[in-house]
Coordinates of C-alpha atoms and ligand atoms in Angstrom, one line a residue:
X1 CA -36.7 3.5 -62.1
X2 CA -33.5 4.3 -63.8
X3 CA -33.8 4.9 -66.9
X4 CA -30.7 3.6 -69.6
X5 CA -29.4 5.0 -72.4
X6 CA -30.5 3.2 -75.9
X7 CA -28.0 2.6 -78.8
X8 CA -29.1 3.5 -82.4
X9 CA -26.6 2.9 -84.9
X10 CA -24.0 5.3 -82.6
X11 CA -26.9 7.8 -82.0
X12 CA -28.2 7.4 -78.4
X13 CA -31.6 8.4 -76.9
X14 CA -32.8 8.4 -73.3
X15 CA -36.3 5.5 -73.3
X16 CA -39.2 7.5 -73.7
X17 CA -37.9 11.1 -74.1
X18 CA -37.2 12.3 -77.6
X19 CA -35.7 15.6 -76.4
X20 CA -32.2 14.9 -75.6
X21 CA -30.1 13.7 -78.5
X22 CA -26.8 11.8 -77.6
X23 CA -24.0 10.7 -80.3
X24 CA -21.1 9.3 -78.3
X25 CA -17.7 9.1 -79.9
X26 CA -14.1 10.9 -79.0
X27 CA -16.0 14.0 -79.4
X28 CA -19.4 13.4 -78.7
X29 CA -21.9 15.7 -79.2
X30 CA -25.6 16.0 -76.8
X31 CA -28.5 17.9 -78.3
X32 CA -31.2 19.7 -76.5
X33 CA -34.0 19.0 -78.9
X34 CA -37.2 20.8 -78.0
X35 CA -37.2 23.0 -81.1
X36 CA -41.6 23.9 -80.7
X37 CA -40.7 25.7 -77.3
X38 CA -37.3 26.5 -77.9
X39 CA -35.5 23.9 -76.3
X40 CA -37.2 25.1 -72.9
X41 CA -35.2 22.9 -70.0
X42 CA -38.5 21.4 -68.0
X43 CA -37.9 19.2 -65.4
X44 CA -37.6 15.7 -67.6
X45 CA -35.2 17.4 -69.3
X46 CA -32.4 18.2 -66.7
X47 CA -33.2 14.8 -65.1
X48 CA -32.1 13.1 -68.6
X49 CA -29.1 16.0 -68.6
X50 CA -28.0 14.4 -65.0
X51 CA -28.2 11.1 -66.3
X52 CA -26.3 11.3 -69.6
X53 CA -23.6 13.6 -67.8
X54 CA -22.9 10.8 -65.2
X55 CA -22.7 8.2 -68.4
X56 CA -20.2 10.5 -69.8
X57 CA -18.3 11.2 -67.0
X58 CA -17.5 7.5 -66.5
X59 CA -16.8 7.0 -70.0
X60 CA -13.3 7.3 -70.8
X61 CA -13.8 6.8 -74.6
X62 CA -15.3 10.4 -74.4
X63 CA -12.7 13.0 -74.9
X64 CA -14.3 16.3 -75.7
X65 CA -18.2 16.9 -75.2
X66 CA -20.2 19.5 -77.8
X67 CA -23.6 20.8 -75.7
X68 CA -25.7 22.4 -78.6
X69 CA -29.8 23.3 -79.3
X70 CA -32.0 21.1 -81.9
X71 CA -33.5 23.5 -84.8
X72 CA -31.9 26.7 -85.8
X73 CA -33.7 29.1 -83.6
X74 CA -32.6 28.3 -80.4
X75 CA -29.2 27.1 -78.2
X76 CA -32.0 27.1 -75.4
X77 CA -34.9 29.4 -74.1
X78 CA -34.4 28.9 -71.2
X79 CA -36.0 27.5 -67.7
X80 CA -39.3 26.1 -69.5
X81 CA -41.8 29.3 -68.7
X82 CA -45.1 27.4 -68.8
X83 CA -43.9 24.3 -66.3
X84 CA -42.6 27.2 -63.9
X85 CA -46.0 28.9 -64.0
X86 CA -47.2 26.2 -62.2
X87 CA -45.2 25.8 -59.4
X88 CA -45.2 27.1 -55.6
X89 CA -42.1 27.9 -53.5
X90 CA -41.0 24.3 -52.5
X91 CA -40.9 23.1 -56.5
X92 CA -39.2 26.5 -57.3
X93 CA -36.5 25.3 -55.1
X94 CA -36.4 22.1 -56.1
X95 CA -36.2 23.0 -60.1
X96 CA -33.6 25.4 -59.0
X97 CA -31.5 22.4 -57.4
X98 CA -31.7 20.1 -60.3
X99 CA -30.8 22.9 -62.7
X100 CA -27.8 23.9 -60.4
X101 CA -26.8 20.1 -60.4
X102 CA -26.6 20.1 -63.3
X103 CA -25.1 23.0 -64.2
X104 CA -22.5 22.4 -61.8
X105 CA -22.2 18.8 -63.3
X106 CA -21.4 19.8 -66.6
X107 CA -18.6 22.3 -64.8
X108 CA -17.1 19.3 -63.1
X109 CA -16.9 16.9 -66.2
X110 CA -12.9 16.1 -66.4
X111 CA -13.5 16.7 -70.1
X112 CA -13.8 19.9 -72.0
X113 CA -17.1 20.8 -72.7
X114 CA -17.8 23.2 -76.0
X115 CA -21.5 25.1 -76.3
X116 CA -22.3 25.3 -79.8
X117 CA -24.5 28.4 -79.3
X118 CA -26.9 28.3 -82.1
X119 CA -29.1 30.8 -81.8
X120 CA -31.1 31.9 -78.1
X121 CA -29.2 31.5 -75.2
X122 CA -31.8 32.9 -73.1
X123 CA -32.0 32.4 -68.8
X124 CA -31.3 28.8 -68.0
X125 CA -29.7 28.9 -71.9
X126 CA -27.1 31.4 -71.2
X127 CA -26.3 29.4 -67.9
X128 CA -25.8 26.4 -69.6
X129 CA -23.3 27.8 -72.1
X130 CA -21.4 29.3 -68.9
X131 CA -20.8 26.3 -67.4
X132 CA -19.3 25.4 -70.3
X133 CA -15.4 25.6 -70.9
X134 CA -16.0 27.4 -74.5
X135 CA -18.3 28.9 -76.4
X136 CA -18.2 28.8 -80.0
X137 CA -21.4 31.1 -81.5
X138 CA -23.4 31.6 -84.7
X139 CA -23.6 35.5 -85.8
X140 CA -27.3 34.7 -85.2
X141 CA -27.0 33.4 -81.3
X142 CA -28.7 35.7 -78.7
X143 CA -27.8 35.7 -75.3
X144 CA -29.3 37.3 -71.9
X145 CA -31.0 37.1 -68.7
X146 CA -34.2 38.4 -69.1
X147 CA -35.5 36.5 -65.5
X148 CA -36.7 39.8 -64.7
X149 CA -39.1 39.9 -66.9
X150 CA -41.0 37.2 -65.4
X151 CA -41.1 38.4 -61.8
X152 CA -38.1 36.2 -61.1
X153 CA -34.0 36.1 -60.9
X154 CA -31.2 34.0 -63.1
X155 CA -31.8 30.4 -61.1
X156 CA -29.2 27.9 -62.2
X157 CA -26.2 29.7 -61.9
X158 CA -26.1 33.3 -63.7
X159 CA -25.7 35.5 -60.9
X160 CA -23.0 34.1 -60.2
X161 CA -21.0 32.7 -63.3
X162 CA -22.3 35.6 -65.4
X163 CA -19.7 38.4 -63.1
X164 CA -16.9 35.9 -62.9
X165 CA -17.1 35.8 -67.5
X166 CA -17.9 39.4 -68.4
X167 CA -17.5 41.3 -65.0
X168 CA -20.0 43.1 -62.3
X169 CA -20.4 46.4 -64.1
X170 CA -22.0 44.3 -67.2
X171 CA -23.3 41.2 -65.9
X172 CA -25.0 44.0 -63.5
X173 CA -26.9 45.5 -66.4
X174 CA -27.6 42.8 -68.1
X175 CA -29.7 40.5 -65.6
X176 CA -31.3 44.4 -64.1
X177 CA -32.4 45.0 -67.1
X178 CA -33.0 41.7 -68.5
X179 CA -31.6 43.0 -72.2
X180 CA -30.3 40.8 -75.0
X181 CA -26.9 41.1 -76.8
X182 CA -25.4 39.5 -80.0
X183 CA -22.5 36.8 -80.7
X184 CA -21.0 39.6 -81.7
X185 CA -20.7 41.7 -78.1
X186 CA -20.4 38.2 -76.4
X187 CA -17.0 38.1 -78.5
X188 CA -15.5 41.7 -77.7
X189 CA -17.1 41.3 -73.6
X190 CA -14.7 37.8 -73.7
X191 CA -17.7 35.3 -73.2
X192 CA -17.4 33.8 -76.8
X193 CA -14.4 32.4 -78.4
X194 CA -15.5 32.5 -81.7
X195 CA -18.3 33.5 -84.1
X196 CA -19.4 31.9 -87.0
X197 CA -21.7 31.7 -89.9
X198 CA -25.0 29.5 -88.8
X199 CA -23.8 26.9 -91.4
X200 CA -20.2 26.3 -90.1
X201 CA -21.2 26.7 -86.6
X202 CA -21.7 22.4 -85.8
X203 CA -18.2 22.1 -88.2
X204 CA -16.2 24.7 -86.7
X205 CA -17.1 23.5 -82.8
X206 CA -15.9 20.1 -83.8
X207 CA -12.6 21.4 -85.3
X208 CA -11.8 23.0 -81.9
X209 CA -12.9 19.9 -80.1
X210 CA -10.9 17.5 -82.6
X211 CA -7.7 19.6 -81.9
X212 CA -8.3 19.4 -78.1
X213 CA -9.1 15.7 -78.3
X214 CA -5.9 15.3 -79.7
X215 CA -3.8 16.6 -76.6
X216 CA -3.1 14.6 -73.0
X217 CA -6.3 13.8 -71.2
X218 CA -4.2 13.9 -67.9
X219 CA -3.0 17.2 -68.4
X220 CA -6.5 18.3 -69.7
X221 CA -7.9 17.1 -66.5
X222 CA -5.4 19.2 -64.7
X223 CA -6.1 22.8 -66.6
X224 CA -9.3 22.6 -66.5
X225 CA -9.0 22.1 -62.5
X226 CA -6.3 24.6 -61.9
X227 CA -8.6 27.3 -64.1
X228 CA -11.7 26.4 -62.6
X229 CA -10.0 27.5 -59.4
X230 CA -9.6 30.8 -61.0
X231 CA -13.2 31.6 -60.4
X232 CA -13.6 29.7 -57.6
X233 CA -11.0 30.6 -55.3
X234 CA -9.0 33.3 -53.8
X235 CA -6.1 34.2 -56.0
X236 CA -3.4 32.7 -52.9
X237 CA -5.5 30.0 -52.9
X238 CA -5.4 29.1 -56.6
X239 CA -2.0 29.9 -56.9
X240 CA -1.2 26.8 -54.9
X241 CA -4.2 24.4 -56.5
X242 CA -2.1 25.4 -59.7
X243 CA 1.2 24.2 -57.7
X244 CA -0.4 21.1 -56.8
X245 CA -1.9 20.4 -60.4
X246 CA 1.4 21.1 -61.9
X247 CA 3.1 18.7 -59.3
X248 CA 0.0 15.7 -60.1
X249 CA 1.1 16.0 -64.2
X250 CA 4.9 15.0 -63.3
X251 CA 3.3 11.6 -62.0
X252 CA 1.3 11.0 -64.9
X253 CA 2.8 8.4 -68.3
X254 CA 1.6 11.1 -70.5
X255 CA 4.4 13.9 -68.9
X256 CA 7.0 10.6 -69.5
X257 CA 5.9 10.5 -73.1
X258 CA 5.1 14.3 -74.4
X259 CA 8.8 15.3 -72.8
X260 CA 10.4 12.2 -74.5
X261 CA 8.7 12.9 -77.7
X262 CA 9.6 16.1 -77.7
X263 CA 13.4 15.7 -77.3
X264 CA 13.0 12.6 -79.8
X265 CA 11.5 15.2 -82.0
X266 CA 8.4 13.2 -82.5
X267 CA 4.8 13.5 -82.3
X268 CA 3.5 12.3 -78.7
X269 CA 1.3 8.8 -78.2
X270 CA -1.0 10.0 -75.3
X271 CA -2.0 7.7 -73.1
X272 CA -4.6 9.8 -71.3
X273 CA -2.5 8.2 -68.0
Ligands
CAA1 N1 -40.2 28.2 -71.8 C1 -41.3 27.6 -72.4 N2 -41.6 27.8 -73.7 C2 -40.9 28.7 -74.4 C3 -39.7 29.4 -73.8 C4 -39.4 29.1 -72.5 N3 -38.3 29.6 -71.9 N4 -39.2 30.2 -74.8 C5 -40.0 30.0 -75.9 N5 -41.0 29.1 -75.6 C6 -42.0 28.7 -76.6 C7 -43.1 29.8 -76.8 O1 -44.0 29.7 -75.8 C8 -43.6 29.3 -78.1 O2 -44.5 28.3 -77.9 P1 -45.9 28.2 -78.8 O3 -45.5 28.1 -80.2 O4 -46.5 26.9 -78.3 O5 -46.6 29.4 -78.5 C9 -42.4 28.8 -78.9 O6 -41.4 28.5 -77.9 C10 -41.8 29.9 -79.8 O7 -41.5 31.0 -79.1 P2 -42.1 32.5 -79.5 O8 -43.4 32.3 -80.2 O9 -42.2 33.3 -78.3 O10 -41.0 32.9 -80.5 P3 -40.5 34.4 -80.8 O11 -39.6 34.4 -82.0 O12 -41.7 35.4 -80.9 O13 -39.6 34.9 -79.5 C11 -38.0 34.6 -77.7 C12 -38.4 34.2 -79.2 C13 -37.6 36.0 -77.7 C14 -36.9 33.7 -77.3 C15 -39.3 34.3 -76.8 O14 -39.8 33.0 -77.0 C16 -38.9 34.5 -75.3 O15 -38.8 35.6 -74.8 N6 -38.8 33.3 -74.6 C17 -38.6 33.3 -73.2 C18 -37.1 33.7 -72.8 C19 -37.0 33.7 -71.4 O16 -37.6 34.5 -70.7 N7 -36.1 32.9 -70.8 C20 -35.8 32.8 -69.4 C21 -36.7 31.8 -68.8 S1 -36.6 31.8 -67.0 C22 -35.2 31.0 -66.6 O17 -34.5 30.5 -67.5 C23 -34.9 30.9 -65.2 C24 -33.5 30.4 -64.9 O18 -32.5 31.1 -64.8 C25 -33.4 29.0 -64.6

């Protein structure tokens, strides 16, 4: 049966599973909150990821979404270890679906999505942070793909998004030799926007979301279509999505308005249309 999202004075939490937190808003912000294993993703826990993604994604009210970990340890873990221990081929490849889905879900939100990388960002944790649009890090976040360690390979995504951030030579490395590195590297390799102290971490991702929430949704939509093509389609090919994208924003209210204001020498009133 479907399960439906309860409201708790503006803080929203899936019936019977305490370990996704939800707080809708303009920016609203959904915590993984499994602090005793790290914020391990098991199996309940991507299914309640699908299902608040799809509430978000039809929620227009939502302008900028914050992904972060519960605790201050982890971001997340990863794939949960001791569920996969369990499981034969056919549930490998059924876990690696659902994680892909929703991976791939949070990639297709319209909205920007923000990883407040609080500290591990381990396997299915560093996946989730690069499907991401941004990724704003404490100096004590840890990232990696240390499948290999466990007899297995990155599973929802890594092998392929990791190359497109950081490039082949280091992604290479990195899920070969299953090493860690620090918010710090993540910065120079061009994975992480910004680092901050562990304190101003949950501030500072809300001040970049705030400032995006503040811009046209429509055009929002738009970039992050046209770049998404960037890693997802031959240049040629991209080159034209962008044409097209470009084209779609001259058809929208909010081009009307932000050009009008402009000349008007005014701030713009978005209409997200
Ligand atoms: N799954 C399940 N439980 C996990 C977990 C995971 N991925 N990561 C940590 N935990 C649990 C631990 O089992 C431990 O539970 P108990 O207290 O019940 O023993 C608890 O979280 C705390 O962890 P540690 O005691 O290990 O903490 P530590 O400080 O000594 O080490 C760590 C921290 C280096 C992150 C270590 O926990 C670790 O290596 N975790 C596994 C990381 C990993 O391999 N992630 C990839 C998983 S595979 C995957 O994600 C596949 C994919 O691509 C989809």
């Amino acid at each position: 049966m479907r399960q439906r999202l309860q409201g708790v004075g503006g803080i929203r939490k899936l019936r019977g599973m305490e370990e996704l937190i939800y707080v809708p808003g303009a920016v609203a912000t959904l915590t993984v909150n499994r602090p005793k294993a790290l914020n391990a993703l098991n199996r309940a826990v991507l299914e309640g990821l699908a299902q608040v993604l799809s509430e978000i994604r039809n929620d227009n009210a939502v302008r900028v979404l914050i992904v972060t970990g519960g605790g201050d340890r982890a971001f997340v873990a990863g794939a949960d270890i001791a569920a996969m221990a369990e499981m034969g081929v056919s549930e490998g490849l059924e876990f690696g679906r659902l994680g892909h889905a929703v991976m791939s879900a949070i990639e297709d939100l319209p909205i920007p999505v923000i990883a407040a990388v609080n500290g591990f960002a381990l396997g299915g944790g560093l996946e989730l942070a690069l499907a991401c649009d941004l990724i704003v890090a404490s100096e004590k976040a840890r990232f990696g793909q240390p499948e290999i360690n466990l007899g297995i390979i990155p599973g929802f995504g890594g092998t392929q998004r990791l190359p497109h951030r950081i490039g082949h030579a280091r992604a290479r490395e990195l899920i070969l030799t299953g090493d860690m590195f620090d918010a710090k590297t993540g910065l120079e390799w061009g994975l992480v926007n910004k680092v901050v102290a562990p304190e101003q971490l949950l501030d500072e991702a809300r001040k970049v979301a705030e400032k995006i929430a503040t811009k046209s949704g429509f055009a929002l939509r738009q970039a992050k279509a046209a770049l998404r093509a960037a890693s997802t389609m031959e240049e040629d090919a991209g080159l034209r999505f962008e044409q097209n994208a470009f084209g779609v924003c001259f058809g929208s209210e909010d081009r009307v308005e932000g050009m009008k204001a402009f000349v008007g020498k005014r701030e713009a009133k978005w209409q997200h249309k």
